[in-house]
Tab-separated table of C-alpha atoms in Angstrom:
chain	number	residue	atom	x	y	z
A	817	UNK	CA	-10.791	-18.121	19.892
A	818	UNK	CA	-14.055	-19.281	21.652
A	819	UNK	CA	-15.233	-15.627	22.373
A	820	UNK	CA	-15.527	-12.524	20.019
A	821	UNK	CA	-13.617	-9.511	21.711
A	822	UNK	CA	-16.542	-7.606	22.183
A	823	UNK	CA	-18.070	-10.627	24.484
A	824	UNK	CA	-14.788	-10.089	26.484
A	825	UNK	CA	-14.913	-5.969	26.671
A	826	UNK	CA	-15.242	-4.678	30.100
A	827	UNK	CA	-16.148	-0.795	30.538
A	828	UNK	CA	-13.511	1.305	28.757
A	829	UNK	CA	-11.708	4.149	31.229
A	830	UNK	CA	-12.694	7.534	30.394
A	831	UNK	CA	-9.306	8.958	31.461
A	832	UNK	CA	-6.799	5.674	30.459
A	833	UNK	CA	-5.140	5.418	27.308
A	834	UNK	CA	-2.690	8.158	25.773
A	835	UNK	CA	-3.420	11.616	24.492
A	836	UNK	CA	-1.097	14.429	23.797
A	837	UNK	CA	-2.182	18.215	23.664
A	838	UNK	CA	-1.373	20.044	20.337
A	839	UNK	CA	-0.970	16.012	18.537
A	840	UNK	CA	-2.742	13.830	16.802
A	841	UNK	CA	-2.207	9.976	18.479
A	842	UNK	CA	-3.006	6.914	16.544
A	843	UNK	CA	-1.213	3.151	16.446
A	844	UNK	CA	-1.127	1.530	20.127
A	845	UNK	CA	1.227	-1.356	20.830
A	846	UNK	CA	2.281	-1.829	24.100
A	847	UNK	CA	4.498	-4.234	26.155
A	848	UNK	CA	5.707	-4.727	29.705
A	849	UNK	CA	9.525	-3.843	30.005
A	850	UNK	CA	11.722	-4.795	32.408
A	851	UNK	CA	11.219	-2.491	34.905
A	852	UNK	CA	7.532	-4.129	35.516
A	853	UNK	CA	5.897	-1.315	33.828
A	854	UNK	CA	3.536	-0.683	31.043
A	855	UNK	CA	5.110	0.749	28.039
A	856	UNK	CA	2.872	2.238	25.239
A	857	UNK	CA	4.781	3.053	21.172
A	858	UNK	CA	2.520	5.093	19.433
A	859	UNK	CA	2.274	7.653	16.464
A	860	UNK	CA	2.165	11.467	16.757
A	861	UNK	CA	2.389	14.352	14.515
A	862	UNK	CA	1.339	17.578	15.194
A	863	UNK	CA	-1.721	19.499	14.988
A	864	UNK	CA	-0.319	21.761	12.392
A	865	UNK	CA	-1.133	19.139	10.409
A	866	UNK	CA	-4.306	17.605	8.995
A	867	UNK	CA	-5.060	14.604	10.590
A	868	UNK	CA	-5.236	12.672	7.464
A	869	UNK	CA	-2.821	12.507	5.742
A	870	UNK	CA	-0.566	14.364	7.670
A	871	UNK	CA	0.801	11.127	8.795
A	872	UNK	CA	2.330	10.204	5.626
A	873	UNK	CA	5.358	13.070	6.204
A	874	UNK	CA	5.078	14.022	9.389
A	875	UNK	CA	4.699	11.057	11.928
A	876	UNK	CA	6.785	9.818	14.698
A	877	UNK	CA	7.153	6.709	17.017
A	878	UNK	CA	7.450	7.945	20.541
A	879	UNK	CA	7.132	5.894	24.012
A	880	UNK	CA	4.216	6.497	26.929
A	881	UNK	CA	4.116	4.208	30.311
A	882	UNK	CA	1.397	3.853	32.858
A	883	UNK	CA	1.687	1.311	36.040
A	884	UNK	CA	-1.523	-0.178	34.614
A	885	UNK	CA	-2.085	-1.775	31.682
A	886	UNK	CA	-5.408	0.710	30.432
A	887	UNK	CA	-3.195	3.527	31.753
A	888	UNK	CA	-3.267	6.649	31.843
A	889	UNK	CA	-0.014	6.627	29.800
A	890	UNK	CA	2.576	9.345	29.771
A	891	UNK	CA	5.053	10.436	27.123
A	892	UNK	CA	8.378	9.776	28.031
A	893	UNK	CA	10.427	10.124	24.659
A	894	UNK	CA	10.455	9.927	20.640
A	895	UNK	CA	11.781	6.425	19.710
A	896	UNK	CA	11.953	6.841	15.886
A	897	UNK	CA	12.431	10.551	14.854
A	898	UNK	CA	12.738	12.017	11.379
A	899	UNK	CA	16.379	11.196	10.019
A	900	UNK	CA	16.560	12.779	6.587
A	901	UNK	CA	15.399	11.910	3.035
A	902	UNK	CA	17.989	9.946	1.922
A	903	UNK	CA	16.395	6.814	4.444
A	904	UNK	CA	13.372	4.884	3.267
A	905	UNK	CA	11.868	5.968	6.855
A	906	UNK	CA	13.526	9.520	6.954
A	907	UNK	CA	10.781	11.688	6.793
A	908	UNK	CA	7.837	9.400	8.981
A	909	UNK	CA	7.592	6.226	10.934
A	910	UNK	CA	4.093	5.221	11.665
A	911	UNK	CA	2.160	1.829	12.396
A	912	UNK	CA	4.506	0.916	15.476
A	913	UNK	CA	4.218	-3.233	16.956
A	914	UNK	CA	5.901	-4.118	19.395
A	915	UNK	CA	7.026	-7.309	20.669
A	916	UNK	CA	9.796	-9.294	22.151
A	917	UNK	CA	11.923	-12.150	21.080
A	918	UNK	CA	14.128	-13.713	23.460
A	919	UNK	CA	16.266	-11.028	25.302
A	920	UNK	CA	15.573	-8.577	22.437
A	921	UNK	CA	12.689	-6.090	22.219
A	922	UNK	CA	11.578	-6.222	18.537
A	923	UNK	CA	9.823	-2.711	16.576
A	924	UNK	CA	8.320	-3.333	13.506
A	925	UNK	CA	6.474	-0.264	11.713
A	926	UNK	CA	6.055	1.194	8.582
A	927	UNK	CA	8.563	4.496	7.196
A	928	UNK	CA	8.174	6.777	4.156
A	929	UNK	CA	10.613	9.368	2.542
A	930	UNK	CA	10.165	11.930	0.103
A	931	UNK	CA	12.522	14.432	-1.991
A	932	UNK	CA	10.343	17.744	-0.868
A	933	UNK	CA	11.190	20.640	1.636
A	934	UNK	CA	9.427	21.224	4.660
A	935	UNK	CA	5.995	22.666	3.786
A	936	UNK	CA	5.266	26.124	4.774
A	937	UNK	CA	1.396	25.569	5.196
A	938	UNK	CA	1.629	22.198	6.475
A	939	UNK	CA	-2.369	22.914	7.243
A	940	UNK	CA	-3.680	23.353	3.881
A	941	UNK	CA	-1.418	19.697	3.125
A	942	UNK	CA	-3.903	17.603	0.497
A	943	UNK	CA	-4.115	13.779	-0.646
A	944	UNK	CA	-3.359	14.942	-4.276
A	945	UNK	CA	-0.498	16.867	-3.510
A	946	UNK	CA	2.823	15.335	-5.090
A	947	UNK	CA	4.343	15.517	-1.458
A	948	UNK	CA	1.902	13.117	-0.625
A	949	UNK	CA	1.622	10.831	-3.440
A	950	UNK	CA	5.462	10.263	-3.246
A	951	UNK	CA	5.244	9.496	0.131
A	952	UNK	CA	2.538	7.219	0.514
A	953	UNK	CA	3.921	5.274	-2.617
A	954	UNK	CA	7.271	5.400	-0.103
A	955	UNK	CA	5.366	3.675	2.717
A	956	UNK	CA	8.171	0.587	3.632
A	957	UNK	CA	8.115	-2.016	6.664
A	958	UNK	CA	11.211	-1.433	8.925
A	959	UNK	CA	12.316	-2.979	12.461
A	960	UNK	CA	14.324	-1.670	15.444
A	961	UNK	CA	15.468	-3.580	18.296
A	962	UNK	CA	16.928	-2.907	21.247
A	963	UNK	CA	17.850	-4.706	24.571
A	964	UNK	CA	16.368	-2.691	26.927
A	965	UNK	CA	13.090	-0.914	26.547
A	966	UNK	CA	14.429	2.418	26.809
A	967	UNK	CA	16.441	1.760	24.353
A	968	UNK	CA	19.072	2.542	22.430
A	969	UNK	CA	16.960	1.058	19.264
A	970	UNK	CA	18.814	-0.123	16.224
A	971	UNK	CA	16.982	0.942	13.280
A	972	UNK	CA	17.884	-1.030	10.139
A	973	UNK	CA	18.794	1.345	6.981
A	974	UNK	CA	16.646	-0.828	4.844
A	975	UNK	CA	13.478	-2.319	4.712
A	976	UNK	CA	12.543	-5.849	5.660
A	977	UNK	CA	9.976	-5.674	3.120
A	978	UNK	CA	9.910	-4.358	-0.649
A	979	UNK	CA	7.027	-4.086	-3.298
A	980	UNK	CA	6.705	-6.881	-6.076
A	981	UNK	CA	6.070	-5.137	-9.480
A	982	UNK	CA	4.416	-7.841	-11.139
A	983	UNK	CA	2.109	-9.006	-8.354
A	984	UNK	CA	-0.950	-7.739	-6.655
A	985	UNK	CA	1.255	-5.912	-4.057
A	986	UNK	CA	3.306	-3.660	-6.375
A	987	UNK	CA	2.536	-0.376	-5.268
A	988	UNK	CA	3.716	-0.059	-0.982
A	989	UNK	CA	3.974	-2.133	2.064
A	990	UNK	CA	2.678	-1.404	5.369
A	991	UNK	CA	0.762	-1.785	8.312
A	992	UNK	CA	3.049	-4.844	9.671
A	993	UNK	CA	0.825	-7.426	11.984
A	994	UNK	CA	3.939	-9.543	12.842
A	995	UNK	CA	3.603	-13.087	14.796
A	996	UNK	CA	7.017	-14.649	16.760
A	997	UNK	CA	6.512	-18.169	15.992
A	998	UNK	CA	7.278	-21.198	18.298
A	999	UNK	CA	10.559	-21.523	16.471
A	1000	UNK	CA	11.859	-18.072	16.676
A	1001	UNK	CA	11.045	-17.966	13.027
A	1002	UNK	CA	7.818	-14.676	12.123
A	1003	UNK	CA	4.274	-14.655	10.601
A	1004	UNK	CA	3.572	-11.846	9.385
A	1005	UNK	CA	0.364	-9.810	7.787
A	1006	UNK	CA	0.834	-6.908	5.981
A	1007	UNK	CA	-1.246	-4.419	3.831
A	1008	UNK	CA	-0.982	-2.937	0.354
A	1009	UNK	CA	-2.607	-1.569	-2.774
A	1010	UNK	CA	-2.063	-2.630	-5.849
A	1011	UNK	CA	-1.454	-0.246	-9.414
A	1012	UNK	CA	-4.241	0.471	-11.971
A	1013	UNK	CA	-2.005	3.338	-13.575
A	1014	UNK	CA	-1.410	4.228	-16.815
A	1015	UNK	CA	1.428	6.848	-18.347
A	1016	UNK	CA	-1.763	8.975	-18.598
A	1017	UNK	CA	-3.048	8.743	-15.027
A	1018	UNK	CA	0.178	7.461	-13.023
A	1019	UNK	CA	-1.542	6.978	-9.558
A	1020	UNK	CA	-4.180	5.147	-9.692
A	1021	UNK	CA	-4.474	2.644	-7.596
A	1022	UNK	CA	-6.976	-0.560	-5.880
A	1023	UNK	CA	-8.646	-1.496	-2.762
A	1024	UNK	CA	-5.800	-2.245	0.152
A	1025	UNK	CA	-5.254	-5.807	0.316
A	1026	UNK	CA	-3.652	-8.414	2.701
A	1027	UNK	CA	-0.312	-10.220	2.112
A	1028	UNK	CA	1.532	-12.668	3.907
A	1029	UNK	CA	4.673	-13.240	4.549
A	1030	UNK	CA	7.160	-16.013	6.914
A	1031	UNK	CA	10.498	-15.432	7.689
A	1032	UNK	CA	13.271	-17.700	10.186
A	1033	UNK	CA	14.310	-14.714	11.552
A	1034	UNK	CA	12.057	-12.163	13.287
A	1035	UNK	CA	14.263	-10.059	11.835
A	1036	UNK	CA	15.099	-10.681	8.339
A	1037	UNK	CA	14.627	-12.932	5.544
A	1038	UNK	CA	10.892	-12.013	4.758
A	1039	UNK	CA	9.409	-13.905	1.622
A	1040	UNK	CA	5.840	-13.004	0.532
A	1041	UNK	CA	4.089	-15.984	0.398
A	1042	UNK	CA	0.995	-15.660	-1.821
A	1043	UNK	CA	0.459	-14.805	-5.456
A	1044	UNK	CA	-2.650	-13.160	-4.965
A	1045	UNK	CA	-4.257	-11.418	-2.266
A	1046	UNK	CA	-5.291	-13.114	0.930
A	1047	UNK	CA	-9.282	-13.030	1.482
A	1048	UNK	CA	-9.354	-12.531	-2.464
A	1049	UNK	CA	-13.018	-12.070	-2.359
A	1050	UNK	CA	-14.773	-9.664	-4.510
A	1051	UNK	CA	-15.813	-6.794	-2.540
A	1052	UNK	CA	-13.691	-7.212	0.291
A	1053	UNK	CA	-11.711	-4.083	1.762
A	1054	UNK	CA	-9.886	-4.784	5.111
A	1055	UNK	CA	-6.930	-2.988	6.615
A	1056	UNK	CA	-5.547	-2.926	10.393
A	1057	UNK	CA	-4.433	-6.595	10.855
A	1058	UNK	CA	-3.227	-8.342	13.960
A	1059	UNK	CA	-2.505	-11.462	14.611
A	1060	UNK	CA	-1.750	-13.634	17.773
A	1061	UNK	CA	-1.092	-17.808	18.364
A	1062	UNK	CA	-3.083	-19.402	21.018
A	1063	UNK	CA	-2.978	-23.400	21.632
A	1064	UNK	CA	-4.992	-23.977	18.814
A	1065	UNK	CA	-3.372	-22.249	16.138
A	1066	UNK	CA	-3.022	-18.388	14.410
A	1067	UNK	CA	-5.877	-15.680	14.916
A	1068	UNK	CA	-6.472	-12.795	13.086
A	1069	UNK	CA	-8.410	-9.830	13.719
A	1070	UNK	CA	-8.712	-6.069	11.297
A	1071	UNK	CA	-10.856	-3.892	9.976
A	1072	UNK	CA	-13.733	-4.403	7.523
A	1073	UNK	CA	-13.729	-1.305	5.488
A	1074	UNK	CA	-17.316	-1.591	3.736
A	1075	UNK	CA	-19.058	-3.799	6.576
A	1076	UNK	CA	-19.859	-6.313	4.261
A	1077	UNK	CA	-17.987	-9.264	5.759
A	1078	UNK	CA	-18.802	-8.256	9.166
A	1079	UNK	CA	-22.163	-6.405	9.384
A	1080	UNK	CA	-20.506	-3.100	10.287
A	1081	UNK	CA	-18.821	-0.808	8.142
A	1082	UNK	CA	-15.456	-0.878	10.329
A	1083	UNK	CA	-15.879	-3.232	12.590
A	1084	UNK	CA	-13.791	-6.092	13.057
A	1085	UNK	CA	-13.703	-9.220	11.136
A	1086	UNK	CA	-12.048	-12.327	12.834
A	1087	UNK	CA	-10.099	-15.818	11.277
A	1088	UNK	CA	-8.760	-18.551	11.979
A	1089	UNK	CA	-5.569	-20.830	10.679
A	1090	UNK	CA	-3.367	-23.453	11.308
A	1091	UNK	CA	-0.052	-22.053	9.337
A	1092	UNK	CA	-0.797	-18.603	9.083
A	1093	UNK	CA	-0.739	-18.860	5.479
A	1094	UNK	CA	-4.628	-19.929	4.142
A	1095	UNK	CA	-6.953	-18.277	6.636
A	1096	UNK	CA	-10.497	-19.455	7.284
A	1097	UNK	CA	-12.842	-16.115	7.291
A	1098	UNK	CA	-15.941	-16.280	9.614
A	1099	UNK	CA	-18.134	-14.458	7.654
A	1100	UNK	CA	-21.630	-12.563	9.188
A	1101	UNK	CA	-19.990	-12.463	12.681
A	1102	UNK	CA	-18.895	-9.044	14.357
A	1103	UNK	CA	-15.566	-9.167	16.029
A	1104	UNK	CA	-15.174	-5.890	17.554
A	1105	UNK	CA	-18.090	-2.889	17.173
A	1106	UNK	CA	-17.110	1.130	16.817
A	1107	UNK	CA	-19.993	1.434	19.820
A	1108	UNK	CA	-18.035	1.123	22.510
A	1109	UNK	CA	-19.122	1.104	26.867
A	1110	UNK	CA	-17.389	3.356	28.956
A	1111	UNK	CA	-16.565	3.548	32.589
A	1112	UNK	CA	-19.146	6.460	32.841
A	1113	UNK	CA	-22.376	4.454	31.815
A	1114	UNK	CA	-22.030	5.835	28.588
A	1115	UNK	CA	-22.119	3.859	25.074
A	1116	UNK	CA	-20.168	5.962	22.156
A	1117	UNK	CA	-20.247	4.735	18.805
A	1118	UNK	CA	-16.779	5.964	17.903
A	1119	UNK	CA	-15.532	7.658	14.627
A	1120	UNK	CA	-13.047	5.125	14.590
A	1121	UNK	CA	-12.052	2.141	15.720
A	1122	UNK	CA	-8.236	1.289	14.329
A	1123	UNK	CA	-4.988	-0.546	14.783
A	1124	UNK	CA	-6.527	-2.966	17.156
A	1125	UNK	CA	-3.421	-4.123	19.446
A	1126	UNK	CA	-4.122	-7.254	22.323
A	1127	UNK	CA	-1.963	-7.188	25.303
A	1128	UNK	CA	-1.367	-10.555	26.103
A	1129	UNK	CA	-0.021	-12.051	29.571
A	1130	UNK	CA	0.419	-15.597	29.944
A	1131	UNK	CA	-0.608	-16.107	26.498
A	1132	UNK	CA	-4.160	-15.161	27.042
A	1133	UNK	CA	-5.727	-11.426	25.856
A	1134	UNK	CA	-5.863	-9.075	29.061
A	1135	UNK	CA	-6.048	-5.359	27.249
A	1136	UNK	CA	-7.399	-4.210	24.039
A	1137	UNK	CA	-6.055	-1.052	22.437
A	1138	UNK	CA	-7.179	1.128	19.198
A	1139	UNK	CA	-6.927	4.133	17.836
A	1140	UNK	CA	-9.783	6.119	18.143
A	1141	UNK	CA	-11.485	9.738	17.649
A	1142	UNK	CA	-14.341	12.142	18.233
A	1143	UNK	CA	-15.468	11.880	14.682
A	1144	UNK	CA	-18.359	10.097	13.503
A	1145	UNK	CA	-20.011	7.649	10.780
A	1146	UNK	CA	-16.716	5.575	10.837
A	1147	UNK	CA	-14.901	8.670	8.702
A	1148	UNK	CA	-14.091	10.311	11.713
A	1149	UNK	CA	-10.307	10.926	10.974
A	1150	UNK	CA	-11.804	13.276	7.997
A	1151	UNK	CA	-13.555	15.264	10.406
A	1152	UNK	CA	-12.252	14.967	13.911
A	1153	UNK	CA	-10.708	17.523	16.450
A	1154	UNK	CA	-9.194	15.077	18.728
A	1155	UNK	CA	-7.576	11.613	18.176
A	1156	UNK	CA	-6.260	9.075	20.647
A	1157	UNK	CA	-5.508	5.433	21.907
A	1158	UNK	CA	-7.857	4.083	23.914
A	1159	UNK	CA	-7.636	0.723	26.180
A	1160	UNK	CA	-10.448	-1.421	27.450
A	1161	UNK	CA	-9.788	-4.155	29.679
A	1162	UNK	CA	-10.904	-7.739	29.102
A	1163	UNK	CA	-12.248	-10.333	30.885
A	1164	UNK	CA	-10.697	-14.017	31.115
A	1165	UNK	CA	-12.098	-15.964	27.876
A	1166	UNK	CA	-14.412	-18.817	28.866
């Protein structure tokens, strides 16, 4: 890619993207369907919940559409409800992409399940409670697919992708950045954690980490395809990965957690490779910035800046999408009283 994405940002639309009153809204993918329209799959849980991690057990994949691409977009139906414990996605489906693959509309996203009852308090929910640490050791990458875009969605019973115990990505598997390749075959990045537990403290765990994985089916047949971590560099932290093919080969954009690849703690880093396997990492160079320009005049450094999605039409990048929120310092989902997905519309690459 010649450009960075913030030389291609044009003024972000105060009132486009998707919000919902009395939900949080993270995870933007969106697609044009068959009927010509814009169609938005997002994540929403309610406001009874915290916003983080109330995700982990209480998150839902549900549809928006606008007429334009940067919206407004509005809810039209939940795609991936709650379907019982007893599923590896029964209790929350999250981290929605999707895509299409011939006649067939493709959902990948990550689902977690736990054993516990319905909390009474769901607003006093914690990060050390065992609700939590069951489910986000839970977190699995599942797909749906469907031939028309209001479905019905076929929702495999299984994930595509499973922990390894005795490598670096042992403990979950999420946040699925998947690629349709020329051959029909996938690419896919995905994110983990790895164990640093002992019988005395059980979860304990590392930095999230990047894994890679190729399949001939967009579908099925996933095999991990690295030993160790992708961008195994010490200090590194990433997490939000997408990935897209232009003429020239894969690129791949996500979050730097700590700033110190980019310049900016959670701004966007950017690669480059030829088989979507061994990426080249431009290092110093900032992707994507949390300070965003709106449509009023206004610049906003945003409290976050997540799950970057690209719309693309006619294989070039048209519409960018993230999760965002009205927190600050780049921690804003600790602290925030609103969430949504916001679009900003691009200008043709050079």
């Amino acid at each position: 890619m010649k450009n960075t994405l913030k030389d291609l940002m044009l003024p972000a639309p105060v009132e486009g993207g998707f919000a919902m009153d009395g939900y949080w809204v993270w995870c933007s993918s969106v697609i044009r369907g068959e009927d010509g329209k814009y169609h938005m799959f997002a994540s929403r849980w309610s406001m009874d919940y915290p916003m983080h991690p109330g995700w982990l057990v209480a998150s839902e994949i549900v549809r928006a559409v606008s007429d334009t691409s940067v919206g407004p977009y509005k809810f039209q139906e939940v795609v991936l409800p709650a379907r019982g414990p007893q599923y590896f996605d029964g209790r929350s489906t999250h981290n929605p992409h999707i895509t299409r693959c011939g006649d067939t509309y493709i959902l990948y996203y990550m689902g977690s399940t736990h054993p516990f009852p319905e909390l009474k308090n769901p607003s006093e929910l914690k990060h050390e409670d065992d609700i939590t640490v069951v489910a986000r050791a839970n977190k699995r990458i599942g797909v749906a697919t469907s031939k028309s875009i209001f479905g019905p969605w076929k929702r495999s019973d299984n994930p595509i992708l499973f922990p390894r115990p005795e490598y670096f990505d042992n403990f979950f598997t999420s946040n699925p950045a998947p690629c349709i390749d020329m051959d029909g075959g996938c690419t896919m990045i995905y994110k983990t954690r790895t164990y640093l537990s002992s019988l005395d403290a059980p979860f304990l765990h590392g930095n999230m980490s990047f894994g890679v994985v190729k399949s001939k089916s967009p579908t099925e047949g996933f095999s991990q395809m690295l030993d160790i971590p992708l961008f195994n560099g010490e200090g590194f932290e990433m997490e939000d990965p997408f990935i897209w093919m232009d003429k020239d080969g894969y690129n791949l954009m996500a979050k730097d957690m700590k700033g110190n690849v980019c310049g900016e703690k959670m701004g966007g880093i950017y690669a480059f490779s030829d088989d979507g396997i061994q990426w080249i990492l431009k290092r110093d160079s900032l992707f994507y910035s949390r300070s965003i320009l709106w449509d009023d005049g206004i610049v906003r450094e945003m409290g976050n800046l997540e799950r970057p999605f690209l719309l693309m039409e006619d294989g070039k990048p048209v519409c960018a999408f993230f999760a965002t929120s009205d927190g600050k310092n780049g921690e804003g989902f600790m602290e925030c009283t609103r969430t949504w997905n916001m679009a900003i519309p691009l200008r043709a690459e050079e």
